[in-house]
XYZ file of C-alpha atoms in Angstrom:
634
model
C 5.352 -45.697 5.030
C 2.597 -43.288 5.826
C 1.210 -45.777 8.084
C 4.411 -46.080 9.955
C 4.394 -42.164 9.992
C 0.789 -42.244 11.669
C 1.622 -45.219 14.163
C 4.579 -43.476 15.133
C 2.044 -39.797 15.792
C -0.435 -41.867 17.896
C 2.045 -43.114 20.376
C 4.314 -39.918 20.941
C 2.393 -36.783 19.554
C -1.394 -37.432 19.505
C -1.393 -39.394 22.710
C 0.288 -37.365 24.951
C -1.449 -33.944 23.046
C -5.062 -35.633 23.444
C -4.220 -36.630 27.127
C -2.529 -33.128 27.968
C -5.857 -31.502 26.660
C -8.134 -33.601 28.394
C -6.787 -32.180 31.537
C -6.581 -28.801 30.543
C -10.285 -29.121 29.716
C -11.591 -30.817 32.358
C -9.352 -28.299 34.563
C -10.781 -25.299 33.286
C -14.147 -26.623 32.941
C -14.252 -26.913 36.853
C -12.257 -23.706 37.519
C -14.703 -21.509 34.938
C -17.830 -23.086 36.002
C -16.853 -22.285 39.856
C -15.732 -19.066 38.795
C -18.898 -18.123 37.413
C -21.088 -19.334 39.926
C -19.083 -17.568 42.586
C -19.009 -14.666 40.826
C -22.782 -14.810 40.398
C -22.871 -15.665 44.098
C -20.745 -12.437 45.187
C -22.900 -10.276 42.321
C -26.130 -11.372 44.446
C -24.559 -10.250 47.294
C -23.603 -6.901 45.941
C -26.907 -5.676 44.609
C -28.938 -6.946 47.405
C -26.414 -4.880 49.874
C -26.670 -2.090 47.908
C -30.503 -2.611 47.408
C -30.983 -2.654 51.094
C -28.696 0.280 51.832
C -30.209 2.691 49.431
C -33.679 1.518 50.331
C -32.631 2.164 54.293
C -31.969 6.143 52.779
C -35.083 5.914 50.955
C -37.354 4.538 54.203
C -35.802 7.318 56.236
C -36.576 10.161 53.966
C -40.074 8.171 53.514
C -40.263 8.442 57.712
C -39.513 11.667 57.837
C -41.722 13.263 55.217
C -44.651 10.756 57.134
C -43.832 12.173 61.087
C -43.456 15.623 60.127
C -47.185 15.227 58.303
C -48.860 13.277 61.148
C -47.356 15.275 63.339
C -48.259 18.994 61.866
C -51.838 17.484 60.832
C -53.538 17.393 63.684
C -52.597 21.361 64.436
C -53.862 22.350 60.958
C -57.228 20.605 62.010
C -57.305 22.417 65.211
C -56.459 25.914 63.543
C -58.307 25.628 59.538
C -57.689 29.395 58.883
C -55.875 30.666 55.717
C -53.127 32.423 57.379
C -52.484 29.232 59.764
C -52.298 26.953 56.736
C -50.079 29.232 55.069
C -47.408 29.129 58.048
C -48.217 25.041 58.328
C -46.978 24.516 55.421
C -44.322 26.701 55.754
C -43.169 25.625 58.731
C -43.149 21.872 57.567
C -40.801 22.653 54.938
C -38.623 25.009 56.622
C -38.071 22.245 59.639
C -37.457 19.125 57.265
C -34.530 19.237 54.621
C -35.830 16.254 53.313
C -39.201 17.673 52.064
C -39.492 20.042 48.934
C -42.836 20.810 49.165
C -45.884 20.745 50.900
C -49.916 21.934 50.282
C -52.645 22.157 52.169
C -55.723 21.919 50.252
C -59.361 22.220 50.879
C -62.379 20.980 49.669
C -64.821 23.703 47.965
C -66.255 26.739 49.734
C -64.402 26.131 52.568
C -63.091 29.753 52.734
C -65.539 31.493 50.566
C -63.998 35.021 50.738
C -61.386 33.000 48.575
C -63.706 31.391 45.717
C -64.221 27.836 45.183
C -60.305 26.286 45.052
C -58.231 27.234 48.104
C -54.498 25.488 48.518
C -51.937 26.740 50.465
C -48.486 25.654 48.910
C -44.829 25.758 50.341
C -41.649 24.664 48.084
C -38.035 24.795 48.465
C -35.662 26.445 45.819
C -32.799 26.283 46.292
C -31.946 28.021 49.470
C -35.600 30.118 49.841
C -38.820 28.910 50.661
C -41.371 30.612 48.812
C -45.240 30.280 50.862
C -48.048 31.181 48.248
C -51.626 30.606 47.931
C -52.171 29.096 44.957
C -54.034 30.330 41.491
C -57.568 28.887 41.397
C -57.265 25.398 39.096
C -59.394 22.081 39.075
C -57.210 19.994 41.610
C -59.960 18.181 42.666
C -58.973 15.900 39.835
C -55.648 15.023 40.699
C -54.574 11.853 41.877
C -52.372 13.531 44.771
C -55.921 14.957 46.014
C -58.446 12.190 44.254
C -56.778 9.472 45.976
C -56.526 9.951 49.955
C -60.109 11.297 49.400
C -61.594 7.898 47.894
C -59.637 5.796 50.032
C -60.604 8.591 52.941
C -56.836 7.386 54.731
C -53.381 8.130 54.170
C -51.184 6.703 51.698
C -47.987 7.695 49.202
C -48.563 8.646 45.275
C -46.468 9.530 42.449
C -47.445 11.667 39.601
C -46.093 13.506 37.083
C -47.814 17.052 36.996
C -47.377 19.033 33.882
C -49.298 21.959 35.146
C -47.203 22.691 38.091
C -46.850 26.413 38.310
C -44.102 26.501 40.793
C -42.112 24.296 39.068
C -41.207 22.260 41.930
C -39.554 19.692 39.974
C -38.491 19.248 36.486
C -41.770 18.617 34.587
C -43.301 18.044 37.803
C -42.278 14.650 39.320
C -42.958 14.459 42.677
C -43.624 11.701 44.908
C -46.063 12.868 47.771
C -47.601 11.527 51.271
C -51.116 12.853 51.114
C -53.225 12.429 54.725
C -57.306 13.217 54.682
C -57.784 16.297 56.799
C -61.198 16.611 59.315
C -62.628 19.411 61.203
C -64.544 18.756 64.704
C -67.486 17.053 63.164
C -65.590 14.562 61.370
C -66.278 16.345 58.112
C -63.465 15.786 55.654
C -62.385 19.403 54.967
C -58.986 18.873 52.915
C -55.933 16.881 51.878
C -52.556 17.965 53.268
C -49.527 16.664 50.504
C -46.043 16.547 51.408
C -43.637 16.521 48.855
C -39.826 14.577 47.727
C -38.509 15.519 44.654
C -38.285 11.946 42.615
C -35.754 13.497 40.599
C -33.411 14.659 43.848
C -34.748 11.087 45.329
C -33.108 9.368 41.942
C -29.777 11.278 42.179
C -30.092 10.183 45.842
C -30.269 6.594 44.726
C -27.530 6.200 41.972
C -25.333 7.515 43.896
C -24.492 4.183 45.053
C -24.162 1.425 42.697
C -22.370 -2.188 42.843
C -21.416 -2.044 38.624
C -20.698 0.780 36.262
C -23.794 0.542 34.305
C -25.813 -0.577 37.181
C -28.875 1.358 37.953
C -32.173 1.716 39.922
C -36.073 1.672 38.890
C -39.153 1.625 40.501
C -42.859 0.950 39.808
C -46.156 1.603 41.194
C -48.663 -1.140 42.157
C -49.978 -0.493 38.214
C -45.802 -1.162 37.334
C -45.585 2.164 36.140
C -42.154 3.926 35.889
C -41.657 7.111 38.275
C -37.867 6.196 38.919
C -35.963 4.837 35.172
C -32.597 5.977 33.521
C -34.659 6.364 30.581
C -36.846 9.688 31.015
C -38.784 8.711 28.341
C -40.421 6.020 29.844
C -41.652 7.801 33.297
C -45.085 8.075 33.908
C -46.179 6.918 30.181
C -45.116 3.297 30.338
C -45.302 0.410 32.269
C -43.123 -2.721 32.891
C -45.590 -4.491 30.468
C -45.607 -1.701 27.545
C -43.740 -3.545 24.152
C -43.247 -6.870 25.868
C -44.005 -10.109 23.833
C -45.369 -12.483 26.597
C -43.835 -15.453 24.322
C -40.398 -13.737 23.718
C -40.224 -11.601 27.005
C -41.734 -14.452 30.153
C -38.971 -13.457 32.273
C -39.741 -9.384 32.169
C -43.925 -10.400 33.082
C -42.757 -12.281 35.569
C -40.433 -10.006 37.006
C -43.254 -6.858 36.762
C -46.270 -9.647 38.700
C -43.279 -9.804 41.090
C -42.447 -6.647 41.658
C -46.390 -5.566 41.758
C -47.178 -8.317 44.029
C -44.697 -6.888 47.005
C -42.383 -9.594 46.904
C -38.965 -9.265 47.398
C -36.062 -11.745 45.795
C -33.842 -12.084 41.992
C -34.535 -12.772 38.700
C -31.892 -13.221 36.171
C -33.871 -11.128 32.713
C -33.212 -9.892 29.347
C -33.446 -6.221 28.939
C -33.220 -4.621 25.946
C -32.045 -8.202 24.602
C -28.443 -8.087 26.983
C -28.787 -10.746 29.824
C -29.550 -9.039 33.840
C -28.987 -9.554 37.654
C -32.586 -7.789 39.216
C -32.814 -7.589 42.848
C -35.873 -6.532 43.750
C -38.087 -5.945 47.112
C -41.104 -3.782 48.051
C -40.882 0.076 49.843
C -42.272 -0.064 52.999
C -45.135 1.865 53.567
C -46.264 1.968 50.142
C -47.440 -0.044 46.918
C -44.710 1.014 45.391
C -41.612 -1.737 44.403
C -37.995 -0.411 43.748
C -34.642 -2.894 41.577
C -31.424 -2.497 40.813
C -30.364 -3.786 37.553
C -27.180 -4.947 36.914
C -25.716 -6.247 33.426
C -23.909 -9.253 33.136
C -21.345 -7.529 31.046
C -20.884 -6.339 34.531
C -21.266 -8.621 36.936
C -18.931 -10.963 34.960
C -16.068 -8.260 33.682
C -13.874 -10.227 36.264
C -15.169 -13.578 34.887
C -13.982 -12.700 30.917
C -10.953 -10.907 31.686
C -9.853 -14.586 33.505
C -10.617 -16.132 30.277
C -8.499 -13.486 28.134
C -6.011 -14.793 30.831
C -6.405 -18.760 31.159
C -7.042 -18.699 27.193
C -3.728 -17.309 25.889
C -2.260 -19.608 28.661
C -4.205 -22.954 27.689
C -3.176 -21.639 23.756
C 0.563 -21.324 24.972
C 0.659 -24.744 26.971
C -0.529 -26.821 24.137
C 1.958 -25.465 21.080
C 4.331 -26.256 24.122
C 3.608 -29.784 24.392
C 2.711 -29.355 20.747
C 6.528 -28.519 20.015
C 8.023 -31.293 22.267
C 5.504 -33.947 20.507
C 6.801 -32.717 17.452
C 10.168 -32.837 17.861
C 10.315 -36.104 19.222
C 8.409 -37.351 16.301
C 10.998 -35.483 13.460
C 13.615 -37.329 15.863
C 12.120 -40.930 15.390
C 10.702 -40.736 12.002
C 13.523 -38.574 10.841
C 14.535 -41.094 7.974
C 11.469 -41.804 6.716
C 10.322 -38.670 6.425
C 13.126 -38.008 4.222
C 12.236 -40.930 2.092
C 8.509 -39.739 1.900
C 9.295 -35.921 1.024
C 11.453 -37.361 -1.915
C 8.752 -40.117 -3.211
C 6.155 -37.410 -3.311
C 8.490 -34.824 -4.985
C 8.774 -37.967 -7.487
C 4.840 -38.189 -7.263
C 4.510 -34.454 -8.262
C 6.152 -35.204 -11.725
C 9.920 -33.823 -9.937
C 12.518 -36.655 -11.502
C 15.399 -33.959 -10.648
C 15.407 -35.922 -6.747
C 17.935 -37.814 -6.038
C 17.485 -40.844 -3.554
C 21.283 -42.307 -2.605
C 21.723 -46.420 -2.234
C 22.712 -46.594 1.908
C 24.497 -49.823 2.913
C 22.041 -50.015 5.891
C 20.417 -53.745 5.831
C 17.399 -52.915 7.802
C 13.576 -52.632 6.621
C 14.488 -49.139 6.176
C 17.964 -49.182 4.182
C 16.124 -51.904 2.076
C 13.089 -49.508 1.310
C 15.052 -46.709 0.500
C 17.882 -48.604 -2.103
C 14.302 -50.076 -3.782
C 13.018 -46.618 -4.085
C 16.741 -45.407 -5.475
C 16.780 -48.272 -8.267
C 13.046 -47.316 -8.925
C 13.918 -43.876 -9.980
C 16.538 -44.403 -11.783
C 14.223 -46.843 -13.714
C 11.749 -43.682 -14.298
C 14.201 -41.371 -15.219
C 15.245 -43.636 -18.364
C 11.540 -44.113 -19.004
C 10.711 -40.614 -18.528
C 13.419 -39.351 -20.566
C 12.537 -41.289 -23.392
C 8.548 -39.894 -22.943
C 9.500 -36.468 -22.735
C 11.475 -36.695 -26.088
C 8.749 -38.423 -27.795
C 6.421 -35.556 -26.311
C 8.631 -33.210 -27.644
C 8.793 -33.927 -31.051
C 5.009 -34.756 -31.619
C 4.605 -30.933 -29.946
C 6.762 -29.999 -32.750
C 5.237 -31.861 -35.612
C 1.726 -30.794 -34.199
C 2.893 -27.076 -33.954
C 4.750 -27.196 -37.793
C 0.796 -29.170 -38.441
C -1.393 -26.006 -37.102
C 0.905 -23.114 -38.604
C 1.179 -24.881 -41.636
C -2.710 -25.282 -41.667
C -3.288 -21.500 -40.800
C -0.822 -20.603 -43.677
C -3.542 -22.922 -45.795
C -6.397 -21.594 -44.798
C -4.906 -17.707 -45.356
C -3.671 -18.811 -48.675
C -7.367 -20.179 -49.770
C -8.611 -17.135 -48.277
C -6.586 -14.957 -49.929
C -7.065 -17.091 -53.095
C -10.872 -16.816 -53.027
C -10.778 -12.687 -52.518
C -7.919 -12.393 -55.287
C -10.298 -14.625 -57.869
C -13.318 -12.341 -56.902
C -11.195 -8.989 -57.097
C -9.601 -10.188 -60.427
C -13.046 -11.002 -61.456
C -14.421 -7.273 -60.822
C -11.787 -5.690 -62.277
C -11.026 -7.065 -65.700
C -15.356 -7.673 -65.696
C -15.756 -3.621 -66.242
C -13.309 -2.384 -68.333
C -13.906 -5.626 -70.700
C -17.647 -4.593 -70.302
C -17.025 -1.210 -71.532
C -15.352 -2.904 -75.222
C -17.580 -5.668 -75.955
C -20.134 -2.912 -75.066
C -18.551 -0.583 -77.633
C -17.454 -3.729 -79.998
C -21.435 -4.256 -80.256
C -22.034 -0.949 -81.228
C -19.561 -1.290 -84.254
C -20.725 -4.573 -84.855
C -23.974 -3.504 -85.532
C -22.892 -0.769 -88.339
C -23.282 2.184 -86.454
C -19.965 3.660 -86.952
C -20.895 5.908 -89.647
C -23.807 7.250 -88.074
C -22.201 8.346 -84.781
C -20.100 12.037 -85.187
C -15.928 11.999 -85.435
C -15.884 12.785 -82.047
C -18.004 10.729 -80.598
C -16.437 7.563 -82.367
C -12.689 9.155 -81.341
C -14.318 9.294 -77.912
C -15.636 5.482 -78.169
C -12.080 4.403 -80.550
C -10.246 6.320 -77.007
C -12.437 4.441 -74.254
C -12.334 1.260 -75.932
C -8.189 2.219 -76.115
C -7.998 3.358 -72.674
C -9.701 -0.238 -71.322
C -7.386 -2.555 -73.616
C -4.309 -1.352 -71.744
C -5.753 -1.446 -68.792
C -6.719 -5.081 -69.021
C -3.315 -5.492 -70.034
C -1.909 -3.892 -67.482
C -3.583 -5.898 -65.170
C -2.787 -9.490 -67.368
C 0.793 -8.230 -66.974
C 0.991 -7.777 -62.994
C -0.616 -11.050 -62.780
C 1.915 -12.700 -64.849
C 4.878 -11.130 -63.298
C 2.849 -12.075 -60.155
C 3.260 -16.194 -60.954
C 6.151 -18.389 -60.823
C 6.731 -17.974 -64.893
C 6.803 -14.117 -64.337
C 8.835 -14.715 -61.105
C 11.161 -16.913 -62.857
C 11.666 -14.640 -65.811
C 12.345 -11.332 -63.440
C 15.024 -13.579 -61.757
C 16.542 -14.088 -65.119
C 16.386 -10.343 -65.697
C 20.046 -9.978 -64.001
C 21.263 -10.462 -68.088
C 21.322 -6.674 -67.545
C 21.703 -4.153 -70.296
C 23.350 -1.005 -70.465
C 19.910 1.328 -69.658
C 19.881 4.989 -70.309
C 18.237 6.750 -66.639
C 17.018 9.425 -68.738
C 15.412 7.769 -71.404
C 13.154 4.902 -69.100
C 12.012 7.656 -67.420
C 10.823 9.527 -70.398
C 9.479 6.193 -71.926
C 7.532 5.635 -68.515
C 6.385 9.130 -68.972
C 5.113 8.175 -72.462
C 3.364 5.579 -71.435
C 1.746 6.920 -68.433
C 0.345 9.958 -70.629
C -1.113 7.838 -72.941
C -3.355 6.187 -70.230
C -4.041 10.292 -68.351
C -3.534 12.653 -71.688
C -4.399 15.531 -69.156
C -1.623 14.247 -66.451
C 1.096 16.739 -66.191
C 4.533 14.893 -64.967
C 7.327 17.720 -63.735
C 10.654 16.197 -64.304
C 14.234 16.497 -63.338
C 17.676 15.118 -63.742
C 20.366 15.305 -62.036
C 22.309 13.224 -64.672
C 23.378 13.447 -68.029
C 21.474 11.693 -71.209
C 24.763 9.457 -71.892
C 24.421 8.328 -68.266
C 23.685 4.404 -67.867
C 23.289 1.794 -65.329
C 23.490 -1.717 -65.802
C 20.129 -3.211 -65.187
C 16.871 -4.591 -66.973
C 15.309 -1.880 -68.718
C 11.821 -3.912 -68.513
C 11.366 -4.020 -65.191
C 12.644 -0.697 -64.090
C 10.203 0.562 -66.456
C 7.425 -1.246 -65.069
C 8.624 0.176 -61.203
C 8.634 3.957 -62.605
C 5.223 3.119 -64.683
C 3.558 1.787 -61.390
C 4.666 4.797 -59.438
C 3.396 7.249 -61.938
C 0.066 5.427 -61.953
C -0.436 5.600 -58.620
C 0.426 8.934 -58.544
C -2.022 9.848 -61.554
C -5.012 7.642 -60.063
C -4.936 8.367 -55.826
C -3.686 12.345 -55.924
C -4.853 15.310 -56.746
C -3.206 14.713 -60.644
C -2.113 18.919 -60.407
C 2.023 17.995 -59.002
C 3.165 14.903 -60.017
C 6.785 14.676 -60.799
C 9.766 12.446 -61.249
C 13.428 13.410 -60.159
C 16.409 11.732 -60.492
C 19.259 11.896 -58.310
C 22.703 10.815 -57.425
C 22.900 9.794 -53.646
C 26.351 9.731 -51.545
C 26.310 6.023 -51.325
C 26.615 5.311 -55.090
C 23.587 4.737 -56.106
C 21.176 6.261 -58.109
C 17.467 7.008 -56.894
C 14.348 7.406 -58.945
C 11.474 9.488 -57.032
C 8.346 10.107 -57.941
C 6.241 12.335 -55.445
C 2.783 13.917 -55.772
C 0.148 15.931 -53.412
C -2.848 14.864 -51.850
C -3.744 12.144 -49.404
C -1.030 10.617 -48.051
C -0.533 6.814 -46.297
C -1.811 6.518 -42.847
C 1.276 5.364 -40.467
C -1.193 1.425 -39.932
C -0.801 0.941 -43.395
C 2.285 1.788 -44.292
C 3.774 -2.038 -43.405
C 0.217 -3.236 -45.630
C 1.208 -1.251 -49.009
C 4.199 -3.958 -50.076
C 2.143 -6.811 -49.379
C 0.916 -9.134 -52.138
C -2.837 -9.187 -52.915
C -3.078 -6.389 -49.799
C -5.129 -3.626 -50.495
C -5.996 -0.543 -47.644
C -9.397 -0.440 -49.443
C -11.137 -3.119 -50.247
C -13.607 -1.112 -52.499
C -10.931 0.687 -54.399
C -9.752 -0.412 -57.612
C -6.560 -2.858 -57.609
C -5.291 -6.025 -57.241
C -2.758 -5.008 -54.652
C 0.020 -6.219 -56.727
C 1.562 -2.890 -57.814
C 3.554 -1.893 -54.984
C 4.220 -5.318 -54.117
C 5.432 -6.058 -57.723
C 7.458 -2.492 -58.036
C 9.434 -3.375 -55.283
C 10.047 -7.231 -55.347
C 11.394 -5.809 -59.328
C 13.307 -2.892 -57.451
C 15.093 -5.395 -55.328
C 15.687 -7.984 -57.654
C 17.734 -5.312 -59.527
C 20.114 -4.887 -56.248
C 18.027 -2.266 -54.849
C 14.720 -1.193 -53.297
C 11.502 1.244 -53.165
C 10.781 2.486 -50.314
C 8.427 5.255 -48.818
C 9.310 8.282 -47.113
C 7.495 8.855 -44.316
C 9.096 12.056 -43.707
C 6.818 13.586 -46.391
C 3.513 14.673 -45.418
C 2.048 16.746 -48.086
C 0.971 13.571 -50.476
C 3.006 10.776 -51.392
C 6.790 10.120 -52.101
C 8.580 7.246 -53.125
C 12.059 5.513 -54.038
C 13.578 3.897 -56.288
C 17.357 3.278 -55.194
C 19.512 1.057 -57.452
C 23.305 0.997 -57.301
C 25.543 2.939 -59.819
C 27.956 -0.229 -60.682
């Protein structure tokens, strides 16, 4: 049936899905790939355009700084006075917006009356031209004087002059055109500089720019930076600084390029994002200027297509995805049916129901097989889950019955050992004294001391059979015989209290038991005598052994409900609220090192409500101990 299922998916869903992708694919394929080489096409175009443009401005500032030198040069040769190179220079600035400076400097001892160093120097700010001749300083040194003198002809520098007292630029860029100067003997007498801003000449250039993020650079013959976004980099690094020649080719080969004078693009990583350079060489100099442009750029266009044609392409398949689908559920609608039902079935669900159909094709036939098949696992499974049931049952009566075993052996083995202890030390204590009197002694020891010994030994017995009695009211026989204690008598209240009194003192001579009565002498109940004794006699021990022994006392009472209640209350430590549901419970003890069986309390109250009542504890009481003893009047 599956495989029918899967047939049926090829032909309708899959195929027409697989085919419908295919062209969707191959359709975008060709529309992306065109798209992006178009786009790299029109990016090409862009930068180079904007390239040319801004390096059209550049060549005309360039031409204008380099006529208005050659033109005033040959005038400051004729006339190589101070007060004429002062109003040269002057007069070049003051006559070309384009220039921001210019200095005429001579070589030493030209004008002696003025020391070594003598430079005239003109700069714009602002809207003033200030003409000064300069402080006296080593410029012999610097590579916008150093250079036209080696190369003894003109030429264009860049430099980056810290020491710049005027402050022409912002820490001193300047790009200059610097032309050898010559008296009348052919004598090189000075070098005149003429001055652009590079900072005004970058503003210049990113003013126009084909991308956002685009931007300009440009590098000396060395590929030093005098033009770069990043500030950091100008005039202290060079296109090769941090590259990894096996990690970076494509920025080497772009800064040989650019150093070389060529012009063309290069498609680079910067700064590890993928980028369009155009590049081409400034006339007139060694210098080579770029524009950069991202990718994230160039293609913007290009992605924000494919947040477009993707939701579309997503959209078009579920489509066709929808109509596949419901043409399927429309042929295979029966057999699914059949198949959700025989896997509920699978899945252990024998609730399905799967009706006989009176159709006599493949189909009709499958399903009345699979009907008469479940109903032939129901009766199977019915009789399994019954036969589960009960062996869960037996197997759950097996493991409580074996806890209750293992408790009881445990319990067995603690009682024998805590039976053990305490009949070993008060039996001790006579055959310890019994050997003493065995031996003779008794008329050497003093009166007291033997009363003392006669009083121990006394003391012991009854304990011991104390203890032999609780265990034997503990067993079936004792159990048996307290059952048959409903032959009641006719028991004076009064008078088992004072015998339990009796019999208490004799064990603690020094306890002293407070009583009261609410009842007369001639007042009687009917109930066993023997056993309410033992209750009152258990109380009172356990008042006399776990208080403080100084207010123990015994009241009796008539309560509202007819019935007559026996309480014995002390002072001391009383029972912490977790133990209070441990006190009644055979062979339980809250301390295991304290003396005990744990079968008074148990016993005392099994006895209290065998006679028709019960002992209980009241918590209400929190200055020692109280308990009950309620047992009905009639």
């Amino acid at each position: 049936m599956i495989g029918v299922r899967k047939s049926l998916s090829k032909k309708l869903s899959l195929g027409i899905l697989l085919l419908a992708m295919l062209i969707f694919t191959a359709s975008l394929g060709v529309l992306f790939t065109q798209s992006r080489y178009m786009i790299r096409v029109e990016a090409v175009g862009r930068a180079n355009s904007v390239l040319n443009s801004t390096m059209q401005q550049l060549n005309r500032h360039l031409m204008t700084i380099e006529t208005a030198t050659n033109v005033n040069s040959w005038m400051v040769e004729q006339s190589l006075q101070p007060d004429s190179l002062l109003n040269f220079t002057n007069r070049i600035v003051r006559l070309n917006p384009h220039i921001d400076g210019c200095s005429i400097s001579t070589e030493p001892d030209v004008f002696p009356q003025y020391g070594r160093y003598f430079s005239a120097y003109s700069v714009r700010e602002t809207d003033t031209i200030t003409t000064v001749i300069e402080e006296q300083y080593d410029y012999f040194s610097k590579i916008w004087y150093k250079t036209p003198h080696n190369l003894q002809a003109p030429c264009w520098v860049a430099c980056y002059d810290e020491g710049d007292s005027l402050e022409l630029t912002i820490d001193g860029m300047i790009a200059s055109y610097v032309k050898p100067l010559y008296d009348a003997n052919k004598r090189l007498v000075g070098i005149i500089s003429t001055d652009l801003s590079l900072r005004r000449l970058s503003k210049i250039m990113s003013q126009e720019k084909p991308y956002p993020n685009s931007y300009f650079m440009m590098i000396d013959q060395d590929g030093r930076y005098f033009i770069h976004p990043d500030s950091t980099k100008l005039f202290t690094q060079t296109i090769y600084d941090d590259t990894d020649p096996r990690n970076n080719p494509d920025i080497i080969a772009l800064g040989h390029e650019m150093t070389a004078g060529n012009q063309g693009r290069m498609n680079v990583i910067i700064n590890g994002k993928p980028c369009l350079v155009c590049y081409q060489p400034v006339p007139s100099t060694k210098w080579s200027m770029a524009i950069v442009c991202p990718d994230s750029d160039v293609l913007a266009g290009y992605h924000r297509l494919t947040y477009i044609i993707a939701p579309l392409l997503i959209v078009g398949l579920i489509v066709i995805l929808l109509l596949c689908y419901h043409t399927v559920a429309q042929t295979t609608h029966p057999l699914l049916e059949l198949l959700e039902k025989s896997q509920s079935v699978a899945e252990g669900n024998m609730e399905v129901y799967i009706p006989h159909t009176k159709r006599i094709d493949v189909v009709g036939r499958l399903q009345n097989s699979f009907a008469t098949m479940l109903q032939s696992l129901n009766i199977h499974m019915g009789m399994v889950r019954y036969s589960s049931s009960q062996t869960k049952m037996r197997n759950e009566e097996l493991v409580k019955a074996t806890q209750l075993v293992e408790e009881a052996d445990r319990q067995k083995t603690a009682f024998i050992q805590n039976v053990s202890h305490q009949i070993r030390t008060p039996l001790n204590i006579i055959m310890g004294f019994a050997q003493v009197l065995s031996n003779g002694l008794e008329n050497a020891l003093p009166e007291e001391e033997m009363k003392s010994i006669t009083a121990m030994m006394d003391h012991n017995s009854k304990l011991l059979n104390r203890m032999l009695q609780m265990l034997f009211d503990s067993s079936d026989t004792g159990f048996t015989e307290e059952l048959n204690a409903h032959k009641q008598d006719l028991v004076s209240c009064n008078d088992v209290v004072h015998e339990a009194i009796s019999y208490i003192t004799l064990l603690y001579p020094e306890l002293n038991i407070h009583t009261k009565s609410d009842v007369a002498d001639d007042f009687c109940i009917h109930t066993s005598q023997v056993y309410l004794l033992r209750s009152l006699s258990e109380l009172l021990y356990n008042s006399a052994k776990y208080s403080d022994g100084k207010n123990v006392s015994l009241n009796v009472c008539l309560s509202s409900t007819n019935t007559i209640r026996f309480i014995v209350e002390n002072t001391g430590n009383t029972i912490a609220e977790t133990d209070r549901d441990l006190i009644f419970k055979f062979f339980t003890k809250v301390n295991d090192l304290s003396e005990g069986l744990g079968l008074g309390l148990p016993l005392a109250k099994r006895h209290a409500q065998n006679l028709g009542g019960d002992l209980t504890l009241d918590v209400n009481y929190h200055d020692g101990c109280r308990f009950i003893i309620e047992l009905p009047v009639v």
